[in-house]
Tab-separated table of C-alpha atoms in Angstrom:
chain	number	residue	atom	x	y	z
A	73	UNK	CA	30.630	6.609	2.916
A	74	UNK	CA	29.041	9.130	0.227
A	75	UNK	CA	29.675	6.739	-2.721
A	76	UNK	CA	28.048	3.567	-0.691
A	77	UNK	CA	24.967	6.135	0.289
A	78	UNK	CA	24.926	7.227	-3.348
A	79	UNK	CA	24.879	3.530	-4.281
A	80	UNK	CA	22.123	2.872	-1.714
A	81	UNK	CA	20.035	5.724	-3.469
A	82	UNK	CA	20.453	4.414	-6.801
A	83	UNK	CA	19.280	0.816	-5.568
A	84	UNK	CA	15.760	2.328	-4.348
A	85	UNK	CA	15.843	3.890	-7.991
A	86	UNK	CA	17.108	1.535	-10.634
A	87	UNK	CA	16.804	-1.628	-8.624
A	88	UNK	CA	13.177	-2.396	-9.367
A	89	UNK	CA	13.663	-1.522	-13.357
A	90	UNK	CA	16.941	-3.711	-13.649
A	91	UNK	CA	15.458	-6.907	-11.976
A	92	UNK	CA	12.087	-5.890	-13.922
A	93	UNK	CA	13.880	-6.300	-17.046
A	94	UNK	CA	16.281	-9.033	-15.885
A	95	UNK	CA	13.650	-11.107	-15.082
A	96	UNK	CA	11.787	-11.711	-18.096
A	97	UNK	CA	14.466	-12.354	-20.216
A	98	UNK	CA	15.881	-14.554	-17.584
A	99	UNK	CA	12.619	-16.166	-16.449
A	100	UNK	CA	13.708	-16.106	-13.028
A	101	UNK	CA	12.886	-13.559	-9.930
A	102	UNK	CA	15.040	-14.916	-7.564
A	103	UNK	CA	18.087	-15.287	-9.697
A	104	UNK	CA	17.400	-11.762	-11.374
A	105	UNK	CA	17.318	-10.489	-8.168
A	106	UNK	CA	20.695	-11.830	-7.157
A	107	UNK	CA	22.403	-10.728	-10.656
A	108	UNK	CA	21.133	-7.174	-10.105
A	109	UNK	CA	23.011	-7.437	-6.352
A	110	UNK	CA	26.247	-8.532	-7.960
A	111	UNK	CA	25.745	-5.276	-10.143
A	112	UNK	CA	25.355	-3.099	-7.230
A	113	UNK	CA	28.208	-4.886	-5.756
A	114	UNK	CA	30.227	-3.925	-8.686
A	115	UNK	CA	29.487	-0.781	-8.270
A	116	UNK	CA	30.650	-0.630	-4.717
A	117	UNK	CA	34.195	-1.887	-6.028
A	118	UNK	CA	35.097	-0.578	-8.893
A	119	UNK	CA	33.243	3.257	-9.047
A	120	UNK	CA	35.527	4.479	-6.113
A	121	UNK	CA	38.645	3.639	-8.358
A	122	UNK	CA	37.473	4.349	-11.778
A	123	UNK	CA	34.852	6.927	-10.886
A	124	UNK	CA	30.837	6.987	-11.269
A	125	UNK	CA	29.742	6.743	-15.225
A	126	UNK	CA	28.008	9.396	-16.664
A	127	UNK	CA	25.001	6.903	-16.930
A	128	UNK	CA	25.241	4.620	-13.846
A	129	UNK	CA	21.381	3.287	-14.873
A	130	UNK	CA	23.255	1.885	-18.242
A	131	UNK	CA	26.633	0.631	-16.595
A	132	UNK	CA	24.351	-1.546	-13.691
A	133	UNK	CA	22.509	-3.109	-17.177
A	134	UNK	CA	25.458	-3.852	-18.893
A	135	UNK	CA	27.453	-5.270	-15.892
A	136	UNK	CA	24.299	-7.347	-14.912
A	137	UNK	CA	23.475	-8.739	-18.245
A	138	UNK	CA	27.435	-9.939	-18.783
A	139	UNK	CA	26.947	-11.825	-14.799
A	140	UNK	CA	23.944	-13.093	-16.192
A	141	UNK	CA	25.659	-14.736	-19.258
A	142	UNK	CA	28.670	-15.706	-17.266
A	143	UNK	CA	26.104	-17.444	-14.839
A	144	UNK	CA	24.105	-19.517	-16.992
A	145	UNK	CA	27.905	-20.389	-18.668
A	146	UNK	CA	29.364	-22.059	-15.933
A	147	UNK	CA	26.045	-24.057	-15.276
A	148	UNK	CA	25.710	-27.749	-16.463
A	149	UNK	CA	22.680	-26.640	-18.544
A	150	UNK	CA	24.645	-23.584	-20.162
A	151	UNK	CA	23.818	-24.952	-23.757
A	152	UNK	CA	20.215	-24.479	-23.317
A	153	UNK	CA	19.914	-21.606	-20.826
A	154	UNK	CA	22.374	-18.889	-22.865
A	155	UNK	CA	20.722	-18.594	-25.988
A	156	UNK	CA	17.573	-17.298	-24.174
A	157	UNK	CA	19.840	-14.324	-23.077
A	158	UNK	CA	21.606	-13.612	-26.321
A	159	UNK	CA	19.223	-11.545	-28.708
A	160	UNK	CA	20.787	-12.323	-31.853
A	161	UNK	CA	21.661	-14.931	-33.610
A	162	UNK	CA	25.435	-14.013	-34.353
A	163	UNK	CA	25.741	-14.412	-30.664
A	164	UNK	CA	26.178	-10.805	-29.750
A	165	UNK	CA	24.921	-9.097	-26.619
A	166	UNK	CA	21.608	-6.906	-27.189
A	167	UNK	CA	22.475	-3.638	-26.394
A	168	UNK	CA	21.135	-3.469	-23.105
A	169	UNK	CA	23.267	0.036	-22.115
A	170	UNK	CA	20.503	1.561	-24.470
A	171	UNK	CA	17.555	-0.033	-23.072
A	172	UNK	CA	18.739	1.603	-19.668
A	173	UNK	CA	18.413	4.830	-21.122
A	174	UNK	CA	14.363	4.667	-21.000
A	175	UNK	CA	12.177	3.026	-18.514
A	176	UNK	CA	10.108	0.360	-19.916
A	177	UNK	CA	7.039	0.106	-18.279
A	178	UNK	CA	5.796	-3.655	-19.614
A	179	UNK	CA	8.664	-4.939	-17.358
A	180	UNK	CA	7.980	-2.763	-14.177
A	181	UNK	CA	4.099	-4.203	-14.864
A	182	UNK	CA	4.651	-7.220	-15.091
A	183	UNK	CA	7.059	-7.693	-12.193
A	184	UNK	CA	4.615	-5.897	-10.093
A	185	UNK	CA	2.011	-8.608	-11.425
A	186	UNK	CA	4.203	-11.026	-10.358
A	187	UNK	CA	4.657	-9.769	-7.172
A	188	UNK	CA	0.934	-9.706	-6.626
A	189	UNK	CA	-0.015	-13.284	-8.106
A	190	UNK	CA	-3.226	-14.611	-6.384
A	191	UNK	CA	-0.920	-17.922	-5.948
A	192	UNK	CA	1.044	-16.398	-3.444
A	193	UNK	CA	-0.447	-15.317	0.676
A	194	UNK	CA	-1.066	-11.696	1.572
A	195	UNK	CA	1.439	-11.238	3.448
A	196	UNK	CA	4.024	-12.986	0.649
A	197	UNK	CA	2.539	-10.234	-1.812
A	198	UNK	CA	3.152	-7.614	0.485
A	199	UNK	CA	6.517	-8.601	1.425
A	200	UNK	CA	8.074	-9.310	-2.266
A	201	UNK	CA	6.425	-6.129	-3.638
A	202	UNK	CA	7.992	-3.783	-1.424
A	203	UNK	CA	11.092	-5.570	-1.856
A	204	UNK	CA	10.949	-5.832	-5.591
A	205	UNK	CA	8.765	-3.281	-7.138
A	206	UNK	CA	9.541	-0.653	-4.516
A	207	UNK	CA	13.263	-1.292	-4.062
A	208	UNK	CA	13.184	-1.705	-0.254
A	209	UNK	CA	16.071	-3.729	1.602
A	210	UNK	CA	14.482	-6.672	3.572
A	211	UNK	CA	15.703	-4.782	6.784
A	212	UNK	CA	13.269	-2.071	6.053
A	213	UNK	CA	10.603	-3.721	5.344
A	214	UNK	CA	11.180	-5.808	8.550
A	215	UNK	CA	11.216	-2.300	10.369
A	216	UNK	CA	8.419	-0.939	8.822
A	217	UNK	CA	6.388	-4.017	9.694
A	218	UNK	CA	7.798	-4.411	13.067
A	219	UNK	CA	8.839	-7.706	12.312
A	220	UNK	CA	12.547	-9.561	12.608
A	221	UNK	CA	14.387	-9.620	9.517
A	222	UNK	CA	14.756	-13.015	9.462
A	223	UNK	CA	10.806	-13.574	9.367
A	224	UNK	CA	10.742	-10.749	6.324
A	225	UNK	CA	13.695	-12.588	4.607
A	226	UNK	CA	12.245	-16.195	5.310
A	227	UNK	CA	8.840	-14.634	3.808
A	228	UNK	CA	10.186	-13.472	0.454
A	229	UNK	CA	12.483	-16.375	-0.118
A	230	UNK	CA	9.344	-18.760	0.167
A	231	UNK	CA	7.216	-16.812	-1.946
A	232	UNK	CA	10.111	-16.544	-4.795
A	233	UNK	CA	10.084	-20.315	-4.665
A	234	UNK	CA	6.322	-20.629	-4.548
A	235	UNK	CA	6.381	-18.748	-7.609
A	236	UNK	CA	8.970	-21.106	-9.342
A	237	UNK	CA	7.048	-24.384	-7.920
A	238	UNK	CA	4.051	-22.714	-9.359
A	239	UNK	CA	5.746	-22.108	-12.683
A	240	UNK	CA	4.409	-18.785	-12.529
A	241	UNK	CA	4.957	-16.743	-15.943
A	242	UNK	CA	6.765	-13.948	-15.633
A	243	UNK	CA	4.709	-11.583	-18.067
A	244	UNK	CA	1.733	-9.468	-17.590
A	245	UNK	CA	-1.568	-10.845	-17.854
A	246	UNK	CA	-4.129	-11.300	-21.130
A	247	UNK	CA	-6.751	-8.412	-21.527
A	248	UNK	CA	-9.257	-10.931	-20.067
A	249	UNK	CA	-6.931	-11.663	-17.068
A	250	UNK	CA	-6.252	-7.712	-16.068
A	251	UNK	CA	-9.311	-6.657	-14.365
A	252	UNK	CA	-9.019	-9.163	-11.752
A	253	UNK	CA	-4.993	-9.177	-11.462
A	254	UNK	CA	-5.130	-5.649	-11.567
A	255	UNK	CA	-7.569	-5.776	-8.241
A	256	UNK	CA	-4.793	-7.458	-6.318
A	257	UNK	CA	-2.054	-5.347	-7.086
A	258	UNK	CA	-4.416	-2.456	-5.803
A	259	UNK	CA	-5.048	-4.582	-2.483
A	260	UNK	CA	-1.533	-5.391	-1.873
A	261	UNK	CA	-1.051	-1.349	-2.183
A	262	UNK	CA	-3.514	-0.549	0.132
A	263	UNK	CA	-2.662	-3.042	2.556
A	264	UNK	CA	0.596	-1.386	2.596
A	265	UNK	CA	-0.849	1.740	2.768
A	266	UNK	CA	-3.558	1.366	5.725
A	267	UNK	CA	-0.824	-0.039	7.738
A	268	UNK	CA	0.966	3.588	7.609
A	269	UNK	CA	-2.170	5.104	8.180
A	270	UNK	CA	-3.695	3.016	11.050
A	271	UNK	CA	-1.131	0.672	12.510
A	272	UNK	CA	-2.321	-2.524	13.277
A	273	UNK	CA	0.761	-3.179	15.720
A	274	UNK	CA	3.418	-1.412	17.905
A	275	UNK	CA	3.806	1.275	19.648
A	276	UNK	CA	2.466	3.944	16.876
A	277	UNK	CA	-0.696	4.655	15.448
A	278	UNK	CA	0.532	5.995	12.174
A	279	UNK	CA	3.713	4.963	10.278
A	280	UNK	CA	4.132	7.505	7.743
A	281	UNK	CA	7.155	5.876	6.148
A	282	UNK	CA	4.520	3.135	5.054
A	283	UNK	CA	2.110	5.042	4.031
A	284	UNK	CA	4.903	7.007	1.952
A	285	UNK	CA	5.852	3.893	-0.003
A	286	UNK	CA	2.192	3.134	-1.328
A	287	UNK	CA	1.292	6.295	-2.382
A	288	UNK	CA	5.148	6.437	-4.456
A	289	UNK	CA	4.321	2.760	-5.577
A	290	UNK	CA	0.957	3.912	-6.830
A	291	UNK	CA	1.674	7.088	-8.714
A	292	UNK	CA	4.190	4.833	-10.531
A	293	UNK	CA	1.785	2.071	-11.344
A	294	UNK	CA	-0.836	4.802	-12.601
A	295	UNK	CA	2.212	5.572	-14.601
A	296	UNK	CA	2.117	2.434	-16.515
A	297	UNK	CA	-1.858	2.132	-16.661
A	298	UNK	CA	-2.856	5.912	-17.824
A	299	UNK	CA	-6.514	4.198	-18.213
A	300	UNK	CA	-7.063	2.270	-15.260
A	301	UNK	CA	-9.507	4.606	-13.386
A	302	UNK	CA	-9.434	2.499	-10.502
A	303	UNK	CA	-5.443	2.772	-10.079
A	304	UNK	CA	-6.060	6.620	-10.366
A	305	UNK	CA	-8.710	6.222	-7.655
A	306	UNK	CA	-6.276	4.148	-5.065
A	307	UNK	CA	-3.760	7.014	-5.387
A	308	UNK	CA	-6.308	9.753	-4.824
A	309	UNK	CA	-7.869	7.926	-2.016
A	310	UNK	CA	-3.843	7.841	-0.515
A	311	UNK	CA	-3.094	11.205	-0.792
A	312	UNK	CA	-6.602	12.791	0.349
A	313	UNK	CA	-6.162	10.421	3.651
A	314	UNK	CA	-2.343	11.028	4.215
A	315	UNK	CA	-3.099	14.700	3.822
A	316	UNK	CA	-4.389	14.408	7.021
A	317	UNK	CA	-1.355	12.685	9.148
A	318	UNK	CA	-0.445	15.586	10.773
A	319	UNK	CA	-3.392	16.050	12.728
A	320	UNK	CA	-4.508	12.711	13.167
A	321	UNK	CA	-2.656	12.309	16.683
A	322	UNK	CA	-1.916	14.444	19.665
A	323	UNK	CA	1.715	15.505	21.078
A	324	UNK	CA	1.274	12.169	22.769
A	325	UNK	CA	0.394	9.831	19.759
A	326	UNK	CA	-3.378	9.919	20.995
A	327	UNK	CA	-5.765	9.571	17.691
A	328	UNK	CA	-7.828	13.200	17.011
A	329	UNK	CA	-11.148	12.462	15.625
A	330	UNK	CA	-11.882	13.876	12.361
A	331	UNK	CA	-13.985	16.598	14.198
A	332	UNK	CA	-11.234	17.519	16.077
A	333	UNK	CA	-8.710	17.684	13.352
A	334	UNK	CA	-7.079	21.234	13.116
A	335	UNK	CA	-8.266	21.203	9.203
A	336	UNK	CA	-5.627	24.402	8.655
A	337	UNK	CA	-3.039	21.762	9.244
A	338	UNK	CA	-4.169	19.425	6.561
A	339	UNK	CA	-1.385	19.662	3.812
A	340	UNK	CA	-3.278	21.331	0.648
A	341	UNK	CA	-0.593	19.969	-1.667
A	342	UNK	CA	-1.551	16.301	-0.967
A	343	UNK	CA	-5.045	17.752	-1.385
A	344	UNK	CA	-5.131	19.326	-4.470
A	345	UNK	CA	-2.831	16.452	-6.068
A	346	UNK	CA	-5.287	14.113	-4.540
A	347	UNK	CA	-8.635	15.727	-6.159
A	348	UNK	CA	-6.331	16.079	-9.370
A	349	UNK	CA	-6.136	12.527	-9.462
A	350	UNK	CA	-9.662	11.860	-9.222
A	351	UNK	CA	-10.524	13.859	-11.506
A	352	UNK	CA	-8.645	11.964	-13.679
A	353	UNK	CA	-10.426	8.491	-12.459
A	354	UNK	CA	-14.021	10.372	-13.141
A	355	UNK	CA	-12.672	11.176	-16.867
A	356	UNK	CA	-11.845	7.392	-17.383
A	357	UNK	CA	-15.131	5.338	-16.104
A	358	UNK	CA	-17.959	4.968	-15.145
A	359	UNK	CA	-19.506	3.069	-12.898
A	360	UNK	CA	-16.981	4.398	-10.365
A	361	UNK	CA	-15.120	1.069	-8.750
A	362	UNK	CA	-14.494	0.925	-5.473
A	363	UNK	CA	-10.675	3.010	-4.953
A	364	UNK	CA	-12.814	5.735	-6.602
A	365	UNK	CA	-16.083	5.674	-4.568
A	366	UNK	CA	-13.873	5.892	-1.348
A	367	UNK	CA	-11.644	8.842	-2.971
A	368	UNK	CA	-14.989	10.755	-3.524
A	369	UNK	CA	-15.348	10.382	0.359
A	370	UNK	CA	-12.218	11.675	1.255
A	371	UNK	CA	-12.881	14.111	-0.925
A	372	UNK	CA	-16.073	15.288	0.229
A	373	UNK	CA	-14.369	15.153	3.840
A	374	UNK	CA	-11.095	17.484	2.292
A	375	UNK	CA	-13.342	20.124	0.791
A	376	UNK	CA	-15.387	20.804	3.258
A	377	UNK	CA	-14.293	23.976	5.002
A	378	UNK	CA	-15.149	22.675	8.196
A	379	UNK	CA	-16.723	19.335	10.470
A	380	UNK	CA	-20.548	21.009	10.453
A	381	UNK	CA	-20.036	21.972	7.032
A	382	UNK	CA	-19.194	18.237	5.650
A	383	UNK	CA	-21.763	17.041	2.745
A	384	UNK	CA	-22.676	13.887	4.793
A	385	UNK	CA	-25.323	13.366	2.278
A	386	UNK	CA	-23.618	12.762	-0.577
A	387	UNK	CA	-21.273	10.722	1.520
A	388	UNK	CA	-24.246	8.714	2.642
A	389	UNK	CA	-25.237	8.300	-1.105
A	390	UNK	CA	-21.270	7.171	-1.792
A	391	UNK	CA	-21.407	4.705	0.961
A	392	UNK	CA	-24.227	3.181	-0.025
A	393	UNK	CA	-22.754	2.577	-3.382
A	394	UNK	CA	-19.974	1.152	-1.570
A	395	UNK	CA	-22.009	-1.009	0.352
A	396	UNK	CA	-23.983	-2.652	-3.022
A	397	UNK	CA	-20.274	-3.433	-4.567
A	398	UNK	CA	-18.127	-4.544	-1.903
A	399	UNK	CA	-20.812	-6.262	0.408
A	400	UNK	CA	-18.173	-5.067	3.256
A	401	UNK	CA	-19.024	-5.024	7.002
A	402	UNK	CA	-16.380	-2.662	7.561
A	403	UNK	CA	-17.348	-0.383	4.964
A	404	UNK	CA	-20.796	-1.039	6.408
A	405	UNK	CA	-20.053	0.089	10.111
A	406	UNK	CA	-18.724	3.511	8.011
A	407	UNK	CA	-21.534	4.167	6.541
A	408	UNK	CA	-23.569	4.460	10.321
A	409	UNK	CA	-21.038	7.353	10.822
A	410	UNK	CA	-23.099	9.142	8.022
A	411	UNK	CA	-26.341	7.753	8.894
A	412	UNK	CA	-25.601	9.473	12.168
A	413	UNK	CA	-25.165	12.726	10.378
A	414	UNK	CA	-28.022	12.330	7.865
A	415	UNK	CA	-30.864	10.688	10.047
A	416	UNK	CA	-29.503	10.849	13.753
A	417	UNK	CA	-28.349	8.412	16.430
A	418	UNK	CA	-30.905	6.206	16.607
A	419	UNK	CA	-31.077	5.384	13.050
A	420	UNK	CA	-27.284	4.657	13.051
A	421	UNK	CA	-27.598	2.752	16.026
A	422	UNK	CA	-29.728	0.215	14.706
A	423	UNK	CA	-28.094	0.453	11.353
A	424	UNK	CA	-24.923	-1.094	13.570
A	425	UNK	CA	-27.186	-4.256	14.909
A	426	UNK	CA	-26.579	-6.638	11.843
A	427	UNK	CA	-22.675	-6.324	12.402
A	428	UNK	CA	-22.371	-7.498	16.147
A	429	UNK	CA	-23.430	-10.526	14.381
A	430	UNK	CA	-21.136	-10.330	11.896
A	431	UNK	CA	-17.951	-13.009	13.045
A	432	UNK	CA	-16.043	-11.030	10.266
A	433	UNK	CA	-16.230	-8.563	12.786
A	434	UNK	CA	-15.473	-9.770	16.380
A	435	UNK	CA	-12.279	-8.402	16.738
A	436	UNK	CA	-12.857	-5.332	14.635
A	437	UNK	CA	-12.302	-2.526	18.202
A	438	UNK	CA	-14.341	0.268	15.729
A	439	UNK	CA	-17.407	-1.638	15.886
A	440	UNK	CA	-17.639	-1.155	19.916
A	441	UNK	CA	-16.198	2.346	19.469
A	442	UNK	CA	-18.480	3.476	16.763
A	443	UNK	CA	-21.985	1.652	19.013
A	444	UNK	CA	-20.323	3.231	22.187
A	445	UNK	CA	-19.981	6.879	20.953
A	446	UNK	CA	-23.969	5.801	19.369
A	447	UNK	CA	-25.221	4.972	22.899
A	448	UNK	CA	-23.828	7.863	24.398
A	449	UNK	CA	-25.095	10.318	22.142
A	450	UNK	CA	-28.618	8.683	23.176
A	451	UNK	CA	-27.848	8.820	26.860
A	452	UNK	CA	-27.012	5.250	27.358
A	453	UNK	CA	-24.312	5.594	29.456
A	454	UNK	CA	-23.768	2.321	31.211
A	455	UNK	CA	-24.078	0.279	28.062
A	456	UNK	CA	-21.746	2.774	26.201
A	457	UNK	CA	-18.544	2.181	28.909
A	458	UNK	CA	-19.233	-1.431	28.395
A	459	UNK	CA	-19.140	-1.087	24.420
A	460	UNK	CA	-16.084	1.177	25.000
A	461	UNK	CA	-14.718	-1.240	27.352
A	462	UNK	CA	-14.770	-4.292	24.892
A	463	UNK	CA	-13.607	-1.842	22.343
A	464	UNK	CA	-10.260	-0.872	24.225
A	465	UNK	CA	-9.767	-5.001	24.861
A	466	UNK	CA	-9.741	-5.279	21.081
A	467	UNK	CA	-7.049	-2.217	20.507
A	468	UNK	CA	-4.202	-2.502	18.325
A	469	UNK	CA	-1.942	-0.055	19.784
A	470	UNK	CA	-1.814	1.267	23.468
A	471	UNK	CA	-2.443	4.959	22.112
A	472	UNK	CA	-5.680	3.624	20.587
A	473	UNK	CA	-6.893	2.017	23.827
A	474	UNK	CA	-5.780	4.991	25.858
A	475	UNK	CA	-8.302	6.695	23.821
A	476	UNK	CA	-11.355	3.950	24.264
A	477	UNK	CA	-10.678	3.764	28.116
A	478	UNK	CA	-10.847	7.517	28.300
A	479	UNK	CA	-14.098	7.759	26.490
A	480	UNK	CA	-15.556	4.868	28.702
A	481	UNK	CA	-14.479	6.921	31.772
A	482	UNK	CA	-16.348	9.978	30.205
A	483	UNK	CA	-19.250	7.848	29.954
A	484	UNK	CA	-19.010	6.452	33.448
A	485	UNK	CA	-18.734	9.975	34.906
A	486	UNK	CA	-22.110	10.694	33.481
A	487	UNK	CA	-23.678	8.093	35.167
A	488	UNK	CA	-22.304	8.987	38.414
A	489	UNK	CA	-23.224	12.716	38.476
C-alpha cells in the first residue's frame, strides 16, 4: 500500500511533465496520456520486485518512450508513424532518461495551451487542465466539482477528440497569438479557482481543495512566463483572497462578511507571498491588466489593519479602472460596495440601477444582496426584505441563503417595531 501511494504521489508530480513531453513528439494528447498510464502501470509491477530507481522521473520516460515505439510498431501505419519518435537517423532512441532529469517548461506550456484552446467549451478546458496540467485523477476532479465521474470522464474524452477533429497543434502559440491564448489559460485558472472560493453548488460555500489547485497551477505557469505580469497578477489575486478562507464562514458554514472577518486569523504567509507577487506584476507592466488591478484590491483590503481603516478610495479609483477594461457588470455591482464607502448609500444605490437591467445579471443573488443591504442602510426596510428575498431564491448553496433569509428577517423586524 506505501509503494501504490508513493506511485500515486509521483503521478500528481511527473504525470503532467511526461505527457507534456510525450505529446509533442507524439502529436497526440489522448494517446500520450494513455502511454504515460502504462508507465505508471509499470511502475506498479515491477518497482515492488526490483525496487524504486534512484531517478523514478527518468525510469517513467524511458519506459514510456519504448511503449510509445512499441505502439506505433504494431500499428498498420508503423512505417510512417515511428520515425517521428526516433531522433536520429541511425535509428537510436534519444536519450530521453536525460531529458527527465530537468523540467522543460516549452512542453508544460504548451500542453497547458492546449488544454485551454478557445476551440474547446469552458467546462472542457476546465476539465482536461486539471486532469492534464495539474495531474488530477478524473475521480477528483469529479469530487471537487460535485459531479459523477462518468460526466468528468465523458467531458475530457470529448474534448481530447475535439482537439484531434480540430487538428489542433500541439505547440505553443506565435508571439502574435500569446496575448490572447495566454488570457484563457488565466480564465480557465480562475474559474477553477472562484469555484474553491465561492462554490457555485453543494452543500459548501468554500472548497479549499479547489482553490488549492489554482493557486499550485498558477505559481507553476508564472514559472514558465517570468514576464507575463498578468500571470503574476492571477496568482497574487489567489493567494491575497485564499488568505482569507479561514474566516470567511462561521462554525456552521455561514459566510462572514469582510467586516466581520477576524483579520488576526487571515494567514500572513499567503499575504506576504501574495503582495510579493504583485510586486513582481508592477515591475513587469504597465498599464496594469486586469489579474493585476483586482490583486491591488485585495491588496488594499489585506493591508489594511482593520474594516474602518480600508483605503476605499484607492479601491474606488482601481475599480473604476476595472470597470473601463473589462466592461463587467459584476465587477460593476463591486465597485457600488466602494461607492458606498467613498460617497454613501445613496450614491451606491443608484450606481446599482443600470444592472437590474442588466439580463447578464438576473440570476446573479449579489445583485439583490448588495441593493438589499443599500436599502436598508437608507431605511427602506420593506423593499430591502423583498431584494433580500429574491436574493436568497437565487442562492447557490443553502449556507448562502441561510444568510439572505436572515438578513431579510432583520429587515422585517425593523418594520414591525
Amino acid at each position: 500500500m506505501e509503494l501504490r501511494d508513493s506511485v500515486d504521489a509521483l503521478w500528481r508530480i511527473e504525470a503532467p511533465q511526461l505527457i507534456a513531453t510525450l505529446a509533442r513528439r507524439i502529436g497526440n494528447l489522448d494517446i500520450a496520456e494513455d502511454i504515460a498510464s502504462e508507465a505508471f502501470v509499470a511502475a506498479l509491477a515491477q518497482w515492488p520486485v526490483e525496487g524504486v530507481p534512484p531517478r523514478p522521473g527518468a525510469w517513467l520516460m524511458t519506459t514510456a518512450w519504448h511503449k510509445a515505439i512499441d505502439r506505433a510498431r504494431r500499428e498498420e501505419t508503423a512505417r510512417t508513424k515511428a520515425p517521428l519518435l526516433v531522433a536520429g537517423q541511425d535509428g537510436a532512441l534519444p536519450d530521453v532518461a536525460a531529458e527527465a532529469l530537468d523540467p522543460i517548461p516549452d512542453d508544460l506550456l504548451t500542453m497547458v495551451f492546449t488544454t485551454c484552446h478557445p476551440v474547446l467549451p469552458p467546462e472542457s478546458r476546465v476539465a482536461l487542465t486539471l486532469r492534464l496540467f495539474g495531474g488530477l485523477t478524473t475521480d477528483e476532479i469529479a469530487r471537487a466539482f460535485l459531479a459523477p465521474s462518468s460526466t468528468i470522464g465523458q467531458r475530457i474524452s470529448r474534448a481530447k477528440r475535439t482537439l484531434a477533429g480540430a487538428r489542433v497543434p500541439i505547440e505553443a502559440p506565435s508571439a502574435d497569438e500569446l496575448p490572447g491564448r495566454l488570457r484563457a489559460v488565466l480564465e480557465v485558472l480562475y474559474l477553477v479557482f472562484n469555484e474553491g472560493y465561492s462554490a457555485s453548488s453543494g452543500e459548501s460555500v468554500v472548497r479549499a481543495d479547489l482553490a488549492v489547485e489554482a493557486m499550485r497551477m498558477g505559481r507553476v505557469l508564472a514559472g514558465l512566463l517570468p514576464s507575463e505580469a498578468e500571470v503574476f497578477g492571477l496568482v497574487a489575486l489567489m493567494e491575497l483572497q485564499a488568505s482569507r478562507f479561514r474566516t470567511r464562514t462561521d462554525g456552521n458554514g455561514i459566510p462572514i462578511q469582510l467586516e466581520l472577518q477576524d483579520r488576526r486569523r487571515w494567514d500572513r504567509t499567503l499575504i506576504d507571498h501574495g503582495l510579493g507577487m504583485l510586486d513582481r506584476a508592477f515591475g513587469l507592466a504597465r498599464p496594469l491588466g486586469p489579474y493585476c488591478l483586482q490583486a491591488a484590491i485585495s491588496a488594499c483590503h489585506a493591508r489594511a489593519p482593520s474594516f474602518a481603516e480600508t483605503d476605499w478610495v484607492t479601491i474606488l479609483a482601481l475599480y473604476d479602472a476595472l470597470a473601463q477594461i473589462t466592461a463587467s457588470p459584476v465587477v460593476e455591482l463591486n465597485r457600488t460596495v466602494a461607492v458606498l464607502h467613498v460617497d454613501g448609500p445613496e450614491a451606491a444605490l443608484i450606481a446599482t440601477e443600470p444592472l437590474t437591467s442588466d439580463r447578464r445579471m438576473a440570476g446573479y443573488h449579489l445583485l439583490g444582496a448588495v441593493r438589499g443591504d443599500l436599502l436598508s442602510r437608507l431605511g427602506r426596510h420593506h423593499e430591502a426584505a423583498a431584494e433580500l428575498e429574491r436574493a436568497a431564491e437565487l442562492a447557490p448553496t443553502k449556507q448562502e441563503r441561510q444568510l439572505l433569509l436572515d438578513r431579510m428577517a432583520a429587515a422585517l423586524s425593523v418594520t414591525s417595531d
